[in-house]
Amino acid sequence: MEAASFSKSVFLDLAVMICILGALGRLVMAQDQSKLTLSYYDKSCPAAQQIVRKEMDCAVRQNPRNAAAILRLHFHDCFVQGCDGSVLLDDTATLLGEKTASQNVNSLIGFDLVDRIKNQLEGECPGVVSCADLLAIAARDAVLLVGGPYWDVPVGRQDAKTASLELANTDIPTPNQNLVTLIAKFIGKGLSTQDLVALIGSHTIGMARCVNFRDRIYGDFVATSQFDLGSKIYLSKLQSICPEIGHDSKISPMDYVSPNVFDNIFYQSLLKGEGLLNSDQEMYTSLVGFETADLVKTYAVDPIIFFKHFSDAMVKMGNITNPLGGEVRKNCRFVNT
């Protein structure tokens, strides 16, 4: 009886925490965005967005995975110090970058593509377009080029002169974190529960490494998928890719139905209990995920609402700027000398 009462008490505490966090997420605003405008480069580099779009179009045509790569770079950039290009900095004798953080090392790709875009921008408008803006524009184009929504990108961000490996290790969400932790991390950035569930939808074009989904496929995958025959076949395939030991870098799409198309099928997989990452499936099956589960169900049946919420969340996340300001780097991998 005491154990049951304790479990009920813990459940209620978590439920109350979810409600409080959700309310705070609607009240907390992202960091100052007053310097960001849609017209920032109209006079100083009017061809900026066209240059980014052209390079992204070529890159995505060559390899659709480039879309997810750039989108993920932008996300990991914004969650550490704000959207300031710090994720792009290489380690030097005087600066420790973020590329060796637990969620970045052997995982983030697309740096060479960023270099190519930056070289084109520097050729057209030297010292004008920041690397942070480059990522924000390229992320929008990446989504659009694989069938996702369009949104206007406010620009005018500056590039950080510093990076934070420590914050990269603590602030970026991880694949095995529970729902309460995930919501707390998003609220810490001025993003709501709705933003969380919408932005998770970017996994419709993402790939995951075996090391990040091993716990899931050898854990509660069978339970959440309710022993469905189709799910058993899918699980068997995943386990052939990712054994219990080794092959950490083997990859699998998080949306196995349409991995190269930005759509809402990812949410349908969560309804079936087939989310590849623990953190993704938490959106629907967590015992305290009242709001998140409703959003998953909505997005699974209504791609228009998903696209609208995703676009809004991307603008909101992109507006998280580094309050310390910075510079416009000539090379995205190094601060100016």
Short mmCIF file of C-alpha atoms in Angstrom, two decimals:
data_model
loop_
_atom_site.label_atom_id
_atom_site.label_comp_id
_atom_site.label_asym_id
_atom_site.label_seq_id
_atom_site.Cartn_x
_atom_site.Cartn_y
_atom_site.Cartn_z
CA MET A 1 0.00 0.00 0.00
CA GLU A 2 2.81 2.43 0.91
CA ALA A 3 4.65 1.60 -2.34
CA ALA A 4 1.51 2.23 -4.35
CA SER A 5 0.91 5.56 -2.59
CA PHE A 6 4.53 6.56 -3.21
CA SER A 7 4.26 5.71 -6.92
CA LYS A 8 1.04 7.69 -7.18
CA SER A 9 2.65 10.63 -5.40
CA VAL A 10 5.66 10.58 -7.76
CA PHE A 11 3.35 10.40 -10.78
CA LEU A 12 1.33 13.37 -9.56
CA ASP A 13 4.48 15.36 -8.82
CA LEU A 14 5.75 14.72 -12.34
CA ALA A 15 2.40 15.63 -13.83
CA VAL A 16 2.33 18.92 -11.93
CA MET A 17 5.90 19.63 -13.05
CA ILE A 18 4.93 19.04 -16.69
CA CYS A 19 2.03 21.49 -16.36
CA ILE A 20 4.23 24.13 -14.73
CA LEU A 21 6.96 23.71 -17.33
CA GLY A 22 4.44 23.90 -20.13
CA ALA A 23 3.00 27.13 -18.74
CA LEU A 24 6.44 28.65 -18.33
CA GLY A 25 7.27 27.73 -21.89
CA ARG A 26 4.39 29.87 -23.08
CA LEU A 27 5.54 32.79 -20.93
CA VAL A 28 9.31 32.77 -21.33
CA MET A 29 10.53 34.61 -24.38
CA ALA A 30 13.60 33.77 -26.41
CA GLN A 31 16.61 36.04 -26.03
CA ASP A 32 16.66 39.54 -27.52
CA GLN A 33 15.88 39.46 -31.23
CA SER A 34 15.54 43.21 -31.75
CA LYS A 35 18.54 43.40 -34.08
CA LEU A 36 17.28 40.66 -36.41
CA THR A 37 15.35 41.79 -39.49
CA LEU A 38 14.26 40.33 -42.81
CA SER A 39 15.96 43.18 -44.69
CA TYR A 40 19.35 43.11 -42.96
CA TYR A 41 21.30 42.18 -46.13
CA ASP A 42 19.10 43.94 -48.68
CA LYS A 43 21.73 46.60 -49.36
CA SER A 44 24.96 45.05 -48.07
CA CYS A 45 24.56 41.64 -49.77
CA PRO A 46 21.31 41.36 -51.75
CA ALA A 47 22.37 38.04 -53.34
CA ALA A 48 23.05 36.34 -49.99
CA GLN A 49 19.94 34.17 -49.80
CA GLN A 50 20.16 33.27 -53.49
CA ILE A 51 23.77 32.10 -53.02
CA VAL A 52 22.85 29.94 -50.04
CA ARG A 53 19.86 28.44 -51.85
CA LYS A 54 21.91 27.58 -54.94
CA GLU A 55 24.61 25.81 -52.92
CA MET A 56 22.05 23.95 -50.81
CA ASP A 57 20.14 22.87 -53.89
CA CYS A 58 23.28 21.34 -55.38
CA ALA A 59 24.24 19.68 -52.09
CA VAL A 60 20.82 18.13 -51.43
CA ARG A 61 20.53 16.90 -55.00
CA GLN A 62 23.92 15.27 -54.61
CA ASN A 63 23.07 13.72 -51.23
CA PRO A 64 19.68 14.22 -49.53
CA ARG A 65 21.35 13.58 -46.18
CA ASN A 66 22.90 17.04 -46.44
CA ALA A 67 19.50 18.52 -45.59
CA ALA A 68 19.39 16.85 -42.18
CA ALA A 69 23.09 17.61 -41.62
CA ILE A 70 22.63 21.36 -41.97
CA LEU A 71 19.37 21.41 -40.00
CA ARG A 72 21.09 19.59 -37.13
CA LEU A 73 24.07 21.95 -37.20
CA HIS A 74 21.71 24.90 -36.80
CA PHE A 75 19.90 23.23 -33.90
CA HIS A 76 23.13 22.34 -32.07
CA ASP A 77 24.40 25.86 -32.68
CA CYS A 78 21.35 27.58 -31.22
CA PHE A 79 21.25 25.43 -28.07
CA VAL A 80 24.75 26.54 -27.02
CA GLN A 81 25.24 30.27 -26.40
CA GLY A 82 22.45 31.07 -28.87
CA CYS A 83 22.61 30.98 -32.67
CA ASP A 84 26.13 32.34 -33.02
CA GLY A 85 28.06 29.89 -35.20
CA SER A 86 30.05 28.58 -32.23
CA VAL A 87 29.39 24.96 -33.27
CA LEU A 88 31.47 25.58 -36.41
CA LEU A 89 34.67 26.60 -34.61
CA ASP A 90 37.66 24.26 -34.76
CA ASP A 91 39.91 23.69 -31.75
CA THR A 92 43.00 25.87 -31.72
CA ALA A 93 45.83 26.54 -29.29
CA THR A 94 43.73 29.28 -27.68
CA LEU A 95 40.14 28.06 -28.21
CA LEU A 96 38.38 24.82 -27.31
CA GLY A 97 35.48 24.27 -29.67
CA GLU A 98 32.27 22.27 -29.33
CA LYS A 99 32.90 19.60 -31.96
CA THR A 100 34.12 17.06 -29.40
CA ALA A 101 31.01 17.36 -27.20
CA SER A 102 29.22 14.07 -26.56
CA GLN A 103 26.34 14.86 -28.93
CA ASN A 104 28.61 16.28 -31.64
CA VAL A 105 31.70 14.09 -31.90
CA ASN A 106 31.55 11.44 -34.65
CA SER A 107 28.03 12.68 -35.31
CA LEU A 108 27.79 16.19 -36.76
CA ILE A 109 28.54 16.47 -40.46
CA GLY A 110 28.15 19.20 -43.06
CA PHE A 111 31.11 21.40 -42.10
CA ASP A 112 32.60 21.17 -45.60
CA LEU A 113 29.28 22.26 -47.09
CA VAL A 114 29.25 25.27 -44.77
CA ASP A 115 32.77 26.10 -45.95
CA ARG A 116 31.65 26.02 -49.59
CA ILE A 117 28.69 28.29 -48.96
CA LYS A 118 30.81 30.70 -46.93
CA ASN A 119 33.43 30.89 -49.69
CA GLN A 120 30.73 31.84 -52.18
CA LEU A 121 29.34 34.49 -49.84
CA GLU A 122 32.79 35.93 -49.18
CA GLY A 123 33.43 36.11 -52.91
CA GLU A 124 30.25 38.13 -53.39
CA CYS A 125 30.20 40.21 -50.20
CA PRO A 126 33.43 39.98 -48.17
CA GLY A 127 32.98 40.22 -44.41
CA VAL A 128 29.22 40.80 -44.53
CA VAL A 129 27.21 37.59 -43.97
CA SER A 130 27.77 35.84 -40.67
CA CYS A 131 28.21 32.09 -40.32
CA ALA A 132 25.31 32.04 -37.87
CA ASP A 133 23.01 33.60 -40.49
CA LEU A 134 24.38 31.21 -43.09
CA LEU A 135 23.26 28.26 -40.95
CA ALA A 136 19.83 29.75 -40.27
CA ILE A 137 19.14 30.40 -43.96
CA ALA A 138 20.61 27.08 -45.08
CA ALA A 139 18.51 25.17 -42.52
CA ARG A 140 15.34 26.74 -43.92
CA ASP A 141 16.40 25.88 -47.47
CA ALA A 142 17.32 22.35 -46.42
CA VAL A 143 13.81 21.71 -45.14
CA LEU A 144 12.18 23.31 -48.18
CA LEU A 145 14.29 21.31 -50.65
CA VAL A 146 13.10 17.97 -49.22
CA GLY A 147 9.42 18.88 -49.21
CA GLY A 148 9.05 20.82 -45.98
CA PRO A 149 7.60 24.27 -45.27
CA TYR A 150 9.03 27.69 -46.08
CA TRP A 151 9.50 30.45 -43.51
CA ASP A 152 11.08 33.89 -43.59
CA VAL A 153 14.40 33.94 -41.74
CA PRO A 154 15.21 37.08 -39.73
CA VAL A 155 18.93 37.82 -40.09
CA GLY A 156 21.60 39.98 -38.52
CA ARG A 157 23.21 37.50 -36.14
CA GLN A 158 26.86 37.86 -35.22
CA ASP A 159 29.42 35.09 -34.91
CA ALA A 160 30.75 34.26 -31.46
CA LYS A 161 34.40 34.75 -30.65
CA THR A 162 34.16 31.94 -28.12
CA ALA A 163 32.71 28.45 -27.83
CA SER A 164 31.61 26.35 -24.86
CA LEU A 165 32.35 22.64 -24.77
CA GLU A 166 30.85 22.56 -21.28
CA LEU A 167 27.49 23.97 -22.38
CA ALA A 168 27.49 21.73 -25.44
CA ASN A 169 27.78 18.74 -23.11
CA THR A 170 25.00 19.91 -20.80
CA ASP A 171 22.49 21.89 -22.88
CA ILE A 172 22.02 19.83 -26.04
CA PRO A 173 19.27 17.21 -25.57
CA THR A 174 20.38 13.58 -25.64
CA PRO A 175 18.65 10.50 -27.13
CA ASN A 176 17.90 8.81 -23.81
CA GLN A 177 16.60 11.71 -21.74
CA ASN A 178 13.11 11.61 -20.29
CA LEU A 179 10.31 13.99 -21.14
CA VAL A 180 10.60 16.17 -18.05
CA THR A 181 14.30 16.76 -18.75
CA LEU A 182 13.66 17.52 -22.41
CA ILE A 183 10.92 20.03 -21.63
CA ALA A 184 13.14 21.69 -19.03
CA LYS A 185 15.97 22.07 -21.54
CA PHE A 186 13.69 23.66 -24.09
CA ILE A 187 12.14 26.00 -21.56
CA GLY A 188 15.65 27.01 -20.55
CA LYS A 189 16.04 28.32 -24.11
CA GLY A 190 12.70 30.13 -24.13
CA LEU A 191 10.99 27.38 -26.13
CA SER A 192 7.65 25.79 -25.24
CA THR A 193 6.43 22.20 -25.07
CA GLN A 194 4.76 22.74 -28.43
CA ASP A 195 8.09 23.91 -29.86
CA LEU A 196 9.73 20.77 -28.52
CA VAL A 197 7.27 18.37 -30.16
CA ALA A 198 7.28 20.33 -33.43
CA LEU A 199 11.08 20.54 -33.65
CA ILE A 200 11.41 16.83 -32.89
CA GLY A 201 9.66 16.42 -36.23
CA SER A 202 12.94 17.31 -37.93
CA HIS A 203 13.84 13.67 -37.27
CA THR A 204 11.65 12.83 -40.25
CA ILE A 205 14.81 13.36 -42.35
CA GLY A 206 17.41 12.41 -39.76
CA MET A 207 19.70 9.44 -39.28
CA ALA A 208 20.65 8.01 -35.90
CA ARG A 209 23.80 6.15 -34.87
CA CYS A 210 23.55 2.70 -33.32
CA VAL A 211 25.09 3.94 -30.08
CA ASN A 212 22.14 6.34 -29.72
CA PHE A 213 19.32 3.85 -30.33
CA ARG A 214 20.79 0.64 -28.89
CA ASP A 215 19.14 1.12 -25.49
CA ARG A 216 15.80 1.66 -27.19
CA ILE A 217 15.78 -1.42 -29.43
CA TYR A 218 17.02 -3.72 -26.67
CA GLY A 219 14.79 -1.99 -24.12
CA ASP A 220 11.11 -1.09 -24.31
CA PHE A 221 10.64 -1.08 -28.09
CA VAL A 222 8.63 -4.31 -28.01
CA ALA A 223 6.40 -3.00 -25.23
CA THR A 224 5.62 0.34 -26.89
CA SER A 225 4.96 -1.26 -30.28
CA GLN A 226 2.51 -3.71 -28.66
CA PHE A 227 3.99 -6.80 -30.30
CA ASP A 228 2.71 -5.79 -33.74
CA LEU A 229 3.99 -8.08 -36.52
CA GLY A 230 5.18 -5.21 -38.70
CA SER A 231 6.98 -3.72 -35.73
CA LYS A 232 8.67 -7.06 -35.01
CA ILE A 233 10.04 -7.13 -38.57
CA TYR A 234 11.27 -3.54 -38.21
CA LEU A 235 12.87 -4.33 -34.84
CA SER A 236 14.62 -7.37 -36.28
CA LYS A 237 16.10 -5.20 -39.02
CA LEU A 238 17.27 -2.62 -36.50
CA GLN A 239 18.92 -5.29 -34.36
CA SER A 240 20.72 -6.67 -37.42
CA ILE A 241 22.14 -3.18 -38.01
CA CYS A 242 22.90 -2.53 -34.36
CA PRO A 243 24.01 -5.54 -32.25
CA GLU A 244 24.13 -5.32 -28.47
CA ILE A 245 27.88 -4.77 -28.61
CA GLY A 246 29.92 -2.94 -31.26
CA HIS A 247 29.07 -1.24 -34.56
CA ASP A 248 28.37 2.02 -32.71
CA SER A 249 28.60 4.13 -35.86
CA LYS A 250 26.14 2.12 -37.97
CA ILE A 251 23.17 4.28 -38.88
CA SER A 252 19.44 3.96 -39.45
CA PRO A 253 16.84 6.53 -40.51
CA MET A 254 14.52 7.81 -37.78
CA ASP A 255 11.70 7.76 -40.32
CA TYR A 256 12.11 4.45 -42.13
CA VAL A 257 9.10 5.03 -44.42
CA SER A 258 10.20 8.28 -46.11
CA PRO A 259 13.67 9.17 -44.79
CA ASN A 260 14.45 11.71 -47.51
CA VAL A 261 11.12 13.56 -47.42
CA PHE A 262 10.13 16.14 -44.82
CA ASP A 263 6.63 14.99 -43.84
CA ASN A 264 4.55 13.96 -40.82
CA ILE A 265 5.05 10.19 -41.10
CA PHE A 266 7.58 10.36 -38.26
CA TYR A 267 4.72 11.12 -35.86
CA GLN A 268 2.73 8.19 -37.18
CA SER A 269 5.61 5.94 -36.19
CA LEU A 270 5.42 7.33 -32.65
CA LEU A 271 1.71 6.45 -32.52
CA LYS A 272 2.67 2.88 -33.40
CA GLY A 273 5.33 2.87 -30.68
CA GLU A 274 8.12 2.62 -33.24
CA GLY A 275 10.12 5.73 -32.41
CA LEU A 276 13.80 4.94 -32.91
CA LEU A 277 15.10 7.08 -30.05
CA ASN A 278 13.89 6.89 -26.47
CA SER A 279 13.61 10.68 -26.40
CA ASP A 280 11.33 10.64 -29.45
CA GLN A 281 9.01 7.92 -28.19
CA GLU A 282 8.73 9.76 -24.87
CA MET A 283 6.69 12.39 -26.68
CA TYR A 284 3.82 9.92 -26.99
CA THR A 285 4.21 7.15 -24.42
CA SER A 286 5.50 9.01 -21.36
CA LEU A 287 3.06 8.69 -18.47
CA VAL A 288 3.21 12.45 -17.94
CA GLY A 289 3.12 13.43 -21.60
CA PHE A 290 -0.47 14.68 -21.73
CA GLU A 291 0.23 17.74 -23.88
CA THR A 292 2.97 16.12 -25.94
CA ALA A 293 0.88 13.05 -26.77
CA ASP A 294 -1.99 15.23 -27.98
CA LEU A 295 0.43 17.18 -30.20
CA VAL A 296 1.88 13.96 -31.64
CA LYS A 297 -1.64 12.78 -32.53
CA THR A 298 -2.45 16.14 -34.11
CA TYR A 299 0.73 16.25 -36.22
CA ALA A 300 0.29 12.62 -37.29
CA VAL A 301 -3.03 13.40 -38.98
CA ASP A 302 -2.57 17.05 -39.98
CA PRO A 303 0.65 17.93 -41.85
CA ILE A 304 -0.51 21.53 -42.34
CA ILE A 305 -0.62 22.18 -38.59
CA PHE A 306 2.72 20.40 -38.17
CA PHE A 307 4.34 22.54 -40.87
CA LYS A 308 2.92 25.72 -39.31
CA HIS A 309 4.10 24.85 -35.80
CA PHE A 310 7.48 23.68 -37.07
CA SER A 311 8.05 26.90 -39.02
CA ASP A 312 7.06 29.03 -36.03
CA ALA A 313 9.36 27.03 -33.75
CA MET A 314 12.29 27.36 -36.15
CA VAL A 315 11.93 31.14 -36.22
CA LYS A 316 11.64 31.23 -32.45
CA MET A 317 14.71 29.03 -31.98
CA GLY A 318 16.63 31.02 -34.58
CA ASN A 319 15.90 34.18 -32.61
CA ILE A 320 17.92 32.93 -29.64
CA THR A 321 20.93 35.21 -30.06
CA ASN A 322 24.17 35.43 -28.13
CA PRO A 323 23.78 38.51 -25.89
CA LEU A 324 27.55 39.04 -25.92
CA GLY A 325 27.56 39.86 -29.63
CA GLY A 326 30.57 39.06 -31.78
CA GLU A 327 31.85 39.52 -35.31
CA VAL A 328 31.37 38.35 -38.88
CA ARG A 329 33.93 35.60 -39.42
CA LYS A 330 35.79 35.38 -42.69
CA ASN A 331 36.23 31.64 -42.15
CA CYS A 332 33.53 29.85 -40.17
CA ARG A 333 36.07 27.55 -38.52
CA PHE A 334 38.16 30.30 -36.92
CA VAL A 335 37.64 33.64 -35.21
CA ASN A 336 39.05 36.62 -37.07
CA THR A 337 42.64 37.66 -36.27
#
